[in-house]
Amino acid sequence: MSEPNAIYDAAIIGGGLGGLTLAIQLAKQSRKVILFEKEKYPFHKVCGEYISNESWDYLISCGIHLDKMNLPKISKLGITASNGFYLSHNLDLGGFGISRFTMDNLLVEEAKKLGVEVHENCKVSQVNFSANSFEIQSSIGITKSYYAFGSFGKKSNLDIQLNRDFTKEKKRGSSNFIAVKYHIKKTFNSELIELHNFKDGYCGISQIDEDKLCLCYLTSEQNLKNHNNNIKEMEAEVLGKNPYLKKIFTEATFLYGQPLTISQIRFEPKSQLENHLVLLGDAAGLIAPLCGNGMSMAMRASSIIAKILPKDLESEKDRLIFEKEYQKIWKENFILRLSIGRIFQRLFGSDRITFWALKLLKQFPTLLSNLIGLTHGKKF
Ligand SMILES: Cc1cc2nc3c(=O)[nH]c(=O)nc-3n(C[C@H](O)[C@H](O)[C@H](O)COP(=O)(O)OP(=O)(O)OC[C@H]3O[C@@H](n4cnc5c(N)ncnc54)[C@H](O)[C@@H]3O)c2cc1C
């Protein structure tokens, strides 16, 4: 339980990569931090589990000894069209593979060691700001804090409670996506990440820790509806048309009984601030997984916050300066990446457009390098 009359420096809602790395960095500044996570660690998450190398140094600064973990280093990209056309390319910056089960758990252990008060199985139901501080309602009661950060991911009950603009827009089947993830075993080049397109979706595959592979795909809700909401049927009839995916689904050993799934994924722009609640990671803007770098973007936002958070948390003037500064830096860092992500999202998954786009890019490898470069940030 949190101390009855304590007021925390920072309350962090959501313990994914954005929230956990922020908690660690603020604890290292000797701030008093409380973090709420609705699930219990360790747990699996739908994610492609490829982390761009831009975050390598930052994760080490968060106390994660990546260099000692013998993780797969990924430096090559293969993309296929659903007719089997294959385009390969080097990834200049590259990345590494690690499951969210392992990664988030390592981070939460580090946060606890640094004195962060972590509440697991603890869902926040309301966040209110008044008299220059926050009241956060959760299953442990009401918690007070000077600052509050929303790192609650792509979809949360809090989006509705906060009445966020994107929740009011009419939902159309075609713009809602679902994602499905498996861990599998199969022979695969550990330096490679592959993206296989199929009608109305794409599927990533790359190696993670423990010699497993992460196989994760995104597709429209409509695609699933067209196949009686039956994942196996959709996989056989739609994904299976791509010969590479057919081979993977036929030859691999699937390690879960059931796949992990999420629905109602949307890519509309979001705000970075809601009534003084500062948002980061997917809660501030979700990038198409095709661009593969949402985790690094969440961590980069946490590093920005940790650098510019005022020393005097009681100053109303400093709060306003901080909020303005954060929104400015956020836009400088992410607006272009998110826009490129949305363009890629539209290009991929459409049988013919993807095929012709890949054919064109095969002729112009420099253009492909530049496009990939736009989806990756510099190290931080
Ligand atoms: C199909 C797919 C594949 C992807 N592949 C990749 C990839 O390969 N590489 C990459 O870099 N990115 C990938 N991404 C994106 C990446 O998963 C996200 O960008 C990243 O997880 C964002 O981190 P986050 O901290 O913002 O949110 P999350 O990691 O989602 O964490 C949010 C946390 O908040 C918790 N929460 C929510 N509401 C509440 C509440 N009310 N109270 C308490 N806790 C709450 C949730 O349980 C969750 O643990 C992919 C995304 C998808 C959909």
Tab-separated table of C-alpha atoms and ligand atoms in Angstrom:
chain	number	residue	atom	x	y	z
A	1	MET	CA	0.000	0.000	0.000
A	2	SER	CA	1.136	3.563	-0.624
A	3	GLU	CA	1.716	5.678	2.495
A	4	PRO	CA	-1.654	7.267	3.478
A	5	ASN	CA	-0.693	10.969	3.311
A	6	ALA	CA	2.353	10.728	1.090
A	7	ILE	CA	2.620	12.895	-1.937
A	8	TYR	CA	4.773	11.368	-4.646
A	9	ASP	CA	6.954	13.339	-7.029
A	10	ALA	CA	5.781	11.270	-9.967
A	11	ALA	CA	2.995	8.763	-10.517
A	12	ILE	CA	3.452	6.598	-13.593
A	13	ILE	CA	0.425	4.838	-15.011
A	14	GLY	CA	1.373	1.794	-17.096
A	15	GLY	CA	4.523	-0.269	-16.717
A	16	GLY	CA	5.577	-1.039	-20.291
A	17	LEU	CA	8.912	0.134	-21.676
A	18	GLY	CA	7.978	3.836	-21.574
A	19	GLY	CA	6.722	3.792	-17.982
A	20	LEU	CA	9.398	1.493	-16.566
A	21	THR	CA	12.375	3.327	-18.077
A	22	LEU	CA	10.896	6.642	-16.926
A	23	ALA	CA	10.462	5.261	-13.397
A	24	ILE	CA	14.105	4.118	-13.382
A	25	GLN	CA	15.484	7.428	-14.642
A	26	LEU	CA	13.431	9.470	-12.150
A	27	ALA	CA	14.387	7.174	-9.266
A	28	LYS	CA	18.036	7.671	-10.240
A	29	GLN	CA	17.421	11.415	-9.737
A	30	SER	CA	16.235	10.547	-6.194
A	31	ARG	CA	12.607	11.386	-6.997
A	32	LYS	CA	9.856	9.597	-5.125
A	33	VAL	CA	8.107	7.482	-7.742
A	34	ILE	CA	5.039	5.248	-7.725
A	35	LEU	CA	4.128	3.052	-10.714
A	36	PHE	CA	0.825	1.306	-11.419
A	37	GLU	CA	0.570	-1.695	-13.714
A	38	LYS	CA	-2.702	-3.525	-14.227
A	39	GLU	CA	-1.022	-6.861	-15.006
A	40	LYS	CA	1.336	-9.004	-12.923
A	41	TYR	CA	4.979	-9.346	-14.072
A	42	PRO	CA	6.292	-11.261	-15.878
A	43	PHE	CA	3.712	-11.370	-18.641
A	44	HIS	CA	3.591	-11.694	-22.421
A	45	LYS	CA	2.616	-8.805	-24.684
A	46	VAL	CA	1.650	-8.582	-28.337
A	47	CYS	CA	4.756	-7.072	-29.918
A	48	GLY	CA	7.269	-7.979	-32.642
A	49	GLU	CA	10.069	-7.881	-30.001
A	50	TYR	CA	12.662	-6.314	-32.301
A	51	ILE	CA	14.303	-3.348	-30.547
A	52	SER	CA	16.183	-0.861	-32.678
A	53	ASN	CA	19.791	-0.272	-31.594
A	54	GLU	CA	19.014	3.390	-30.966
A	55	SER	CA	17.916	2.304	-27.448
A	56	TRP	CA	20.891	0.053	-26.639
A	57	ASP	CA	22.848	2.644	-24.605
A	58	TYR	CA	19.724	3.937	-22.886
A	59	LEU	CA	18.742	0.456	-21.708
A	60	ILE	CA	22.244	-0.045	-20.355
A	61	SER	CA	21.901	3.303	-18.516
A	62	CYS	CA	18.692	1.846	-17.036
A	63	GLY	CA	20.736	-1.005	-15.547
A	64	ILE	CA	19.990	-3.704	-18.144
A	65	HIS	CA	23.190	-5.553	-19.070
A	66	LEU	CA	22.265	-6.280	-22.665
A	67	ASP	CA	25.924	-6.862	-23.562
A	68	LYS	CA	26.044	-9.896	-21.241
A	69	MET	CA	22.824	-11.490	-22.474
A	70	ASN	CA	23.943	-13.026	-25.763
A	71	LEU	CA	20.914	-11.621	-27.591
A	72	PRO	CA	20.412	-12.066	-31.342
A	73	LYS	CA	21.838	-9.061	-33.226
A	74	ILE	CA	19.670	-8.231	-36.207
A	75	SER	CA	21.233	-6.477	-39.214
A	76	LYS	CA	19.341	-7.716	-42.283
A	77	LEU	CA	15.814	-7.113	-43.487
A	78	GLY	CA	13.824	-9.325	-45.843
A	79	ILE	CA	10.437	-8.182	-47.174
A	80	THR	CA	8.100	-10.285	-49.256
A	81	ALA	CA	4.999	-9.488	-51.283
A	82	SER	CA	2.140	-11.939	-50.974
A	83	ASN	CA	3.066	-13.479	-54.351
A	84	GLY	CA	6.469	-14.471	-52.947
A	85	PHE	CA	8.572	-11.625	-54.393
A	86	TYR	CA	11.534	-11.177	-51.986
A	87	LEU	CA	13.503	-8.001	-51.319
A	88	SER	CA	16.528	-8.078	-49.011
A	89	HIS	CA	18.445	-5.171	-47.558
A	90	ASN	CA	20.920	-4.375	-44.800
A	91	LEU	CA	19.710	-2.512	-41.719
A	92	ASP	CA	22.308	0.207	-41.126
A	93	LEU	CA	21.577	0.744	-37.444
A	94	GLY	CA	19.971	-2.633	-36.839
A	95	GLY	CA	18.570	-3.972	-33.618
A	96	PHE	CA	18.269	-6.943	-31.299
A	97	GLY	CA	15.605	-9.404	-30.260
A	98	ILE	CA	14.247	-9.958	-26.758
A	99	SER	CA	10.826	-11.019	-25.516
A	100	ARG	CA	8.673	-8.530	-23.625
A	101	PHE	CA	8.247	-11.239	-20.980
A	102	THR	CA	11.987	-10.982	-20.274
A	103	MET	CA	12.570	-7.281	-20.989
A	104	ASP	CA	9.729	-5.746	-18.959
A	105	ASN	CA	10.521	-8.066	-16.068
A	106	LEU	CA	14.194	-7.065	-16.006
A	107	LEU	CA	13.168	-3.409	-15.982
A	108	VAL	CA	10.615	-3.764	-13.197
A	109	GLU	CA	13.175	-5.568	-11.025
A	110	GLU	CA	15.629	-2.720	-11.637
A	111	ALA	CA	12.958	-0.121	-10.821
A	112	LYS	CA	12.148	-1.864	-7.534
A	113	LYS	CA	15.866	-2.020	-6.622
A	114	LEU	CA	16.060	1.742	-7.098
A	115	GLY	CA	13.146	2.296	-4.710
A	116	VAL	CA	10.243	2.760	-7.134
A	117	GLU	CA	7.005	1.750	-5.415
A	118	VAL	CA	5.543	-0.672	-7.957
A	119	HIS	CA	1.915	-1.774	-7.712
A	120	GLU	CA	1.139	-4.745	-9.921
A	121	ASN	CA	-2.350	-6.051	-10.620
A	122	CYS	CA	-3.371	-2.483	-9.992
A	123	LYS	CA	-5.530	-0.753	-12.562
A	124	VAL	CA	-5.917	3.015	-12.444
A	125	SER	CA	-9.530	4.013	-12.978
A	126	GLN	CA	-9.311	7.807	-12.743
A	127	VAL	CA	-6.796	10.622	-12.896
A	128	ASN	CA	-7.765	14.108	-11.746
A	129	PHE	CA	-5.750	17.292	-11.541
A	130	SER	CA	-6.579	20.108	-9.121
A	131	ALA	CA	-4.700	22.505	-6.833
A	132	ASN	CA	-1.444	21.864	-8.742
A	133	SER	CA	-1.360	18.133	-8.027
A	134	PHE	CA	-2.899	14.852	-9.119
A	135	GLU	CA	-5.253	12.418	-7.465
A	136	ILE	CA	-5.021	8.947	-8.913
A	137	GLN	CA	-7.715	6.435	-8.190
A	138	SER	CA	-6.787	2.763	-8.330
A	139	SER	CA	-7.415	-0.466	-6.460
A	140	ILE	CA	-5.125	0.791	-3.652
A	141	GLY	CA	-7.305	3.876	-3.131
A	142	ILE	CA	-6.381	7.494	-3.872
A	143	THR	CA	-2.727	8.381	-4.457
A	144	LYS	CA	-1.457	11.956	-4.627
A	145	SER	CA	1.421	13.148	-6.751
A	146	TYR	CA	2.861	16.397	-8.089
A	147	TYR	CA	3.326	15.054	-11.593
A	148	ALA	CA	1.598	12.189	-13.378
A	149	PHE	CA	2.621	10.363	-16.540
A	150	GLY	CA	0.385	8.283	-18.780
A	151	SER	CA	2.339	5.402	-20.307
A	152	PHE	CA	-0.708	3.168	-20.541
A	153	GLY	CA	-0.168	2.024	-24.101
A	154	LYS	CA	-2.177	1.954	-27.287
A	155	LYS	CA	-5.567	1.312	-25.711
A	156	SER	CA	-6.660	1.891	-22.126
A	157	ASN	CA	-9.761	2.509	-20.039
A	158	LEU	CA	-8.164	5.872	-19.234
A	159	ASP	CA	-8.515	7.099	-22.838
A	160	ILE	CA	-12.280	7.075	-22.261
A	161	GLN	CA	-12.104	8.486	-18.727
A	162	LEU	CA	-9.978	11.356	-20.040
A	163	ASN	CA	-12.439	11.861	-22.909
A	164	ARG	CA	-9.591	11.902	-25.420
A	165	ASP	CA	-10.448	13.200	-28.880
A	166	PHE	CA	-9.575	10.036	-30.814
A	167	THR	CA	-12.022	7.972	-28.699
A	168	LYS	CA	-14.919	10.121	-29.950
A	169	GLU	CA	-14.333	9.456	-33.635
A	170	LYS	CA	-16.664	7.008	-35.295
A	171	LYS	CA	-15.028	3.598	-35.612
A	172	ARG	CA	-14.899	2.047	-39.058
A	173	GLY	CA	-14.111	-1.667	-39.435
A	174	SER	CA	-11.401	-1.087	-42.026
A	175	SER	CA	-9.408	1.321	-39.837
A	176	ASN	CA	-9.466	-0.975	-36.809
A	177	PHE	CA	-6.685	-3.530	-36.642
A	178	ILE	CA	-6.032	-6.701	-34.730
A	179	ALA	CA	-2.655	-8.191	-33.878
A	180	VAL	CA	-1.677	-11.787	-33.181
A	181	LYS	CA	1.550	-13.091	-31.684
A	182	TYR	CA	3.199	-16.482	-31.286
A	183	HIS	CA	6.533	-17.676	-30.011
A	184	ILE	CA	7.759	-20.441	-32.226
A	185	LYS	CA	10.789	-22.637	-32.851
A	186	LYS	CA	12.187	-23.060	-36.345
A	187	THR	CA	15.530	-22.840	-38.132
A	188	PHE	CA	16.058	-19.174	-38.944
A	189	ASN	CA	18.979	-16.810	-39.552
A	190	SER	CA	19.404	-14.932	-36.255
A	191	GLU	CA	20.673	-11.797	-38.068
A	192	LEU	CA	17.484	-11.465	-40.055
A	193	ILE	CA	14.110	-9.825	-39.550
A	194	GLU	CA	11.509	-10.642	-42.182
A	195	LEU	CA	8.259	-8.855	-42.995
A	196	HIS	CA	5.846	-10.932	-45.021
A	197	ASN	CA	2.894	-9.229	-46.611
A	198	PHE	CA	-0.510	-10.747	-47.149
A	199	LYS	CA	-3.870	-9.276	-48.120
A	200	ASP	CA	-4.712	-6.498	-45.623
A	201	GLY	CA	-1.807	-7.211	-43.329
A	202	TYR	CA	1.795	-8.126	-42.708
A	203	CYS	CA	3.660	-10.494	-40.436
A	204	GLY	CA	7.095	-10.039	-38.831
A	205	ILE	CA	9.448	-12.816	-37.785
A	206	SER	CA	12.788	-12.544	-35.975
A	207	GLN	CA	14.758	-14.269	-33.260
A	208	ILE	CA	14.503	-13.387	-29.555
A	209	ASP	CA	16.142	-14.738	-26.378
A	210	GLU	CA	16.137	-18.463	-25.521
A	211	ASP	CA	16.512	-19.401	-29.225
A	212	LYS	CA	12.847	-18.687	-29.847
A	213	LEU	CA	11.342	-16.744	-32.709
A	214	CYS	CA	8.675	-14.095	-32.385
A	215	LEU	CA	6.017	-14.330	-35.082
A	216	CYS	CA	3.610	-11.407	-34.940
A	217	TYR	CA	1.134	-10.014	-37.442
A	218	LEU	CA	-1.245	-7.128	-37.885
A	219	THR	CA	-4.352	-7.174	-40.022
A	220	SER	CA	-7.690	-5.413	-40.357
A	221	GLU	CA	-10.578	-6.508	-38.145
A	222	GLN	CA	-12.540	-6.879	-41.357
A	223	ASN	CA	-10.139	-9.565	-42.580
A	224	LEU	CA	-10.884	-11.635	-39.491
A	225	LYS	CA	-14.634	-11.000	-39.765
A	226	ASN	CA	-14.508	-12.232	-43.381
A	227	HIS	CA	-13.229	-15.534	-42.001
A	228	ASN	CA	-15.913	-16.090	-39.362
A	229	ASN	CA	-13.697	-14.524	-36.682
A	230	ASN	CA	-11.625	-17.667	-36.902
A	231	ILE	CA	-7.874	-17.003	-36.675
A	232	LYS	CA	-6.837	-20.440	-37.963
A	233	GLU	CA	-9.131	-20.127	-40.973
A	234	MET	CA	-7.772	-16.646	-41.786
A	235	GLU	CA	-4.183	-17.858	-41.413
A	236	ALA	CA	-4.784	-20.773	-43.775
A	237	GLU	CA	-6.743	-18.841	-46.387
A	238	VAL	CA	-5.064	-15.425	-46.348
A	239	LEU	CA	-1.604	-15.552	-44.738
A	240	GLY	CA	-1.014	-18.973	-46.319
A	241	LYS	CA	-1.207	-17.440	-49.814
A	242	ASN	CA	2.248	-15.985	-49.203
A	243	PRO	CA	4.568	-18.976	-49.815
A	244	TYR	CA	7.010	-17.837	-47.091
A	245	LEU	CA	4.244	-17.638	-44.498
A	246	LYS	CA	2.805	-20.950	-45.616
A	247	LYS	CA	6.208	-22.565	-45.003
A	248	ILE	CA	6.547	-20.945	-41.555
A	249	PHE	CA	3.042	-21.954	-40.455
A	250	THR	CA	3.576	-25.505	-41.728
A	251	GLU	CA	7.088	-26.145	-40.416
A	252	ALA	CA	7.321	-24.247	-37.111
A	253	THR	CA	6.678	-25.598	-33.641
A	254	PHE	CA	4.217	-23.249	-31.911
A	255	LEU	CA	5.018	-22.777	-28.255
A	256	TYR	CA	1.699	-21.439	-26.906
A	257	GLY	CA	-1.549	-23.360	-26.885
A	258	GLN	CA	-3.308	-20.223	-28.116
A	259	PRO	CA	-1.906	-17.081	-29.760
A	260	LEU	CA	-1.834	-13.803	-27.865
A	261	THR	CA	-4.193	-11.303	-29.498
A	262	ILE	CA	-5.272	-7.677	-29.238
A	263	SER	CA	-7.985	-5.826	-31.100
A	264	GLN	CA	-9.193	-2.285	-31.809
A	265	ILE	CA	-5.772	-0.955	-32.722
A	266	ARG	CA	-5.923	2.457	-34.423
A	267	PHE	CA	-3.249	4.778	-35.733
A	268	GLU	CA	-4.831	8.230	-35.475
A	269	PRO	CA	-2.769	11.106	-34.072
A	270	LYS	CA	-3.097	11.603	-30.306
A	271	SER	CA	-2.308	14.394	-27.837
A	272	GLN	CA	0.774	14.424	-25.618
A	273	LEU	CA	-0.961	16.205	-22.771
A	274	GLU	CA	-4.413	15.794	-21.191
A	275	ASN	CA	-5.233	18.195	-18.374
A	276	HIS	CA	-1.562	18.243	-17.242
A	277	LEU	CA	-1.207	14.460	-17.487
A	278	VAL	CA	1.939	13.991	-19.594
A	279	LEU	CA	1.689	11.166	-22.122
A	280	LEU	CA	4.427	9.030	-23.600
A	281	GLY	CA	4.867	5.899	-25.680
A	282	ASP	CA	1.842	4.510	-27.498
A	283	ALA	CA	-0.453	6.614	-25.284
A	284	ALA	CA	0.995	9.698	-27.013
A	285	GLY	CA	1.048	8.282	-30.553
A	286	LEU	CA	1.147	4.779	-31.961
A	287	ILE	CA	3.477	4.051	-34.860
A	288	ALA	CA	2.670	1.330	-37.378
A	289	PRO	CA	4.485	-1.828	-36.181
A	290	LEU	CA	5.811	-2.176	-39.721
A	291	CYS	CA	8.281	0.566	-38.819
A	292	GLY	CA	9.311	-1.617	-35.931
A	293	ASN	CA	10.350	1.039	-33.468
A	294	GLY	CA	7.504	1.825	-31.095
A	295	MET	CA	9.508	0.517	-28.125
A	296	SER	CA	12.450	2.791	-28.878
A	297	MET	CA	10.112	5.738	-29.318
A	298	ALA	CA	8.505	5.067	-25.910
A	299	MET	CA	11.944	4.904	-24.280
A	300	ARG	CA	13.188	8.002	-26.095
A	301	ALA	CA	10.180	9.938	-24.750
A	302	SER	CA	11.015	8.777	-21.215
A	303	SER	CA	14.604	9.997	-21.637
A	304	ILE	CA	13.315	13.405	-22.817
A	305	ILE	CA	11.035	13.732	-19.778
A	306	ALA	CA	13.763	12.700	-17.356
A	307	LYS	CA	16.084	15.354	-18.815
A	308	ILE	CA	13.670	18.298	-18.657
A	309	LEU	CA	11.475	17.575	-15.618
A	310	PRO	CA	11.757	20.617	-13.313
A	311	LYS	CA	13.652	20.343	-10.040
A	312	ASP	CA	10.964	22.317	-8.229
A	313	LEU	CA	7.848	20.203	-8.692
A	314	GLU	CA	5.633	22.616	-6.749
A	315	SER	CA	6.199	25.531	-9.112
A	316	GLU	CA	3.177	26.138	-11.365
A	317	LYS	CA	5.287	28.287	-13.666
A	318	ASP	CA	7.890	25.522	-14.107
A	319	ARG	CA	5.139	23.017	-14.846
A	320	LEU	CA	3.830	25.125	-17.718
A	321	ILE	CA	7.337	25.644	-19.124
A	322	PHE	CA	8.002	21.899	-18.888
A	323	GLU	CA	4.736	20.993	-20.622
A	324	LYS	CA	5.419	23.379	-23.490
A	325	GLU	CA	8.987	22.179	-23.866
A	326	TYR	CA	7.983	18.501	-23.790
A	327	GLN	CA	5.356	18.920	-26.503
A	328	LYS	CA	7.858	20.828	-28.673
A	329	ILE	CA	10.637	18.234	-28.302
A	330	TRP	CA	8.166	15.375	-28.734
A	331	LYS	CA	6.997	16.794	-32.063
A	332	GLU	CA	10.577	17.422	-33.246
A	333	ASN	CA	11.464	13.800	-32.466
A	334	PHE	CA	8.404	11.887	-33.551
A	335	ILE	CA	6.051	13.686	-35.955
A	336	LEU	CA	8.028	12.738	-39.087
A	337	ARG	CA	8.488	9.128	-37.942
A	338	LEU	CA	4.783	8.743	-37.235
A	339	SER	CA	3.812	10.255	-40.590
A	340	ILE	CA	6.196	7.947	-42.458
A	341	GLY	CA	4.761	5.057	-40.460
A	342	ARG	CA	1.230	5.950	-41.567
A	343	ILE	CA	2.335	6.090	-45.222
A	344	PHE	CA	4.029	2.671	-44.965
A	345	GLN	CA	0.951	1.315	-43.234
A	346	ARG	CA	-1.149	2.304	-46.267
A	347	LEU	CA	1.372	0.948	-48.793
A	348	PHE	CA	1.716	-2.480	-47.244
A	349	GLY	CA	-0.905	-5.152	-47.115
A	350	SER	CA	-2.372	-4.268	-50.486
A	351	ASP	CA	-1.327	-7.152	-52.754
A	352	ARG	CA	-0.493	-5.240	-55.922
A	353	ILE	CA	0.770	-1.977	-54.418
A	354	THR	CA	3.175	-3.853	-52.144
A	355	PHE	CA	4.505	-5.952	-54.992
A	356	TRP	CA	5.134	-2.928	-57.249
A	357	ALA	CA	6.574	-0.870	-54.373
A	358	LEU	CA	9.031	-3.687	-53.554
A	359	LYS	CA	9.955	-4.116	-57.225
A	360	LEU	CA	10.669	-0.398	-57.467
A	361	LEU	CA	12.700	-0.361	-54.253
A	362	LYS	CA	14.809	-3.268	-55.497
A	363	GLN	CA	15.966	-0.992	-58.338
A	364	PHE	CA	16.726	1.886	-55.933
A	365	PRO	CA	18.466	0.490	-52.839
A	366	THR	CA	19.573	3.974	-51.722
A	367	LEU	CA	15.954	5.076	-51.618
A	368	LEU	CA	15.140	2.038	-49.475
A	369	SER	CA	18.053	2.850	-47.117
A	370	ASN	CA	16.771	6.408	-46.790
A	371	LEU	CA	13.220	5.243	-46.069
A	372	ILE	CA	14.441	2.794	-43.426
A	373	GLY	CA	16.605	5.587	-41.965
A	374	LEU	CA	13.495	7.752	-41.553
A	375	THR	CA	11.879	5.114	-39.332
A	376	HIS	CA	14.911	4.887	-37.005
A	377	GLY	CA	16.183	7.614	-34.687
A	378	LYS	CA	19.754	8.313	-33.590
A	379	LYS	CA	21.134	6.696	-30.422
A	380	PHE	CA	20.156	8.506	-27.211
B	1	LIG	C1	1.607	-6.092	-33.798
B	1	LIG	C2	2.616	-5.175	-33.183
B	1	LIG	C3	3.966	-5.430	-33.343
B	1	LIG	C4	4.932	-4.553	-32.805
B	1	LIG	N1	6.244	-4.826	-32.984
B	1	LIG	C5	7.173	-3.978	-32.495
B	1	LIG	C6	8.551	-4.268	-32.655
B	1	LIG	O1	8.970	-5.301	-33.179
B	1	LIG	N2	9.446	-3.348	-32.182
B	1	LIG	C7	9.052	-2.192	-31.555
B	1	LIG	O2	9.923	-1.403	-31.153
B	1	LIG	N3	7.745	-1.925	-31.364
B	1	LIG	C8	6.796	-2.792	-31.806
B	1	LIG	N4	5.479	-2.537	-31.592
B	1	LIG	C9	5.107	-1.361	-30.827
B	1	LIG	C10	5.422	-1.539	-29.341
B	1	LIG	O3	4.836	-2.716	-28.857
B	1	LIG	C11	4.886	-0.349	-28.553
B	1	LIG	O4	5.194	0.846	-29.241
B	1	LIG	C12	5.486	-0.298	-27.158
B	1	LIG	O5	5.127	-1.441	-26.442
B	1	LIG	C13	5.003	0.961	-26.451
B	1	LIG	O6	5.398	0.931	-25.108
B	1	LIG	P1	4.499	1.664	-24.020
B	1	LIG	O7	5.316	1.677	-22.786
B	1	LIG	O8	3.989	2.943	-24.549
B	1	LIG	O9	3.211	0.747	-23.870
B	1	LIG	P2	3.038	-0.760	-23.422
B	1	LIG	O10	4.276	-1.530	-23.521
B	1	LIG	O11	1.842	-1.255	-24.159
B	1	LIG	O12	2.680	-0.643	-21.876
B	1	LIG	C14	1.501	-0.071	-21.419
B	1	LIG	C15	1.177	-0.704	-20.076
B	1	LIG	O13	0.123	0.037	-19.442
B	1	LIG	C16	-0.688	-0.883	-18.730
B	1	LIG	N5	-1.980	-0.222	-18.483
B	1	LIG	C17	-2.914	0.166	-19.395
B	1	LIG	N6	-3.944	0.776	-18.770
B	1	LIG	C18	-3.648	0.781	-17.445
B	1	LIG	C19	-4.331	1.277	-16.291
B	1	LIG	N7	-5.510	1.890	-16.372
B	1	LIG	N8	-3.744	1.112	-15.075
B	1	LIG	C20	-2.522	0.488	-14.967
B	1	LIG	N9	-1.855	-0.017	-16.031
B	1	LIG	C21	-2.401	0.151	-17.248
B	1	LIG	C22	-0.747	-2.096	-19.656
B	1	LIG	O14	-1.070	-3.287	-18.965
B	1	LIG	C23	0.679	-2.126	-20.212
B	1	LIG	O15	1.539	-2.992	-19.495
B	1	LIG	C24	4.504	-3.394	-32.092
B	1	LIG	C25	3.143	-3.154	-31.899
B	1	LIG	C26	2.199	-4.028	-32.440
B	1	LIG	C27	0.747	-3.747	-32.245
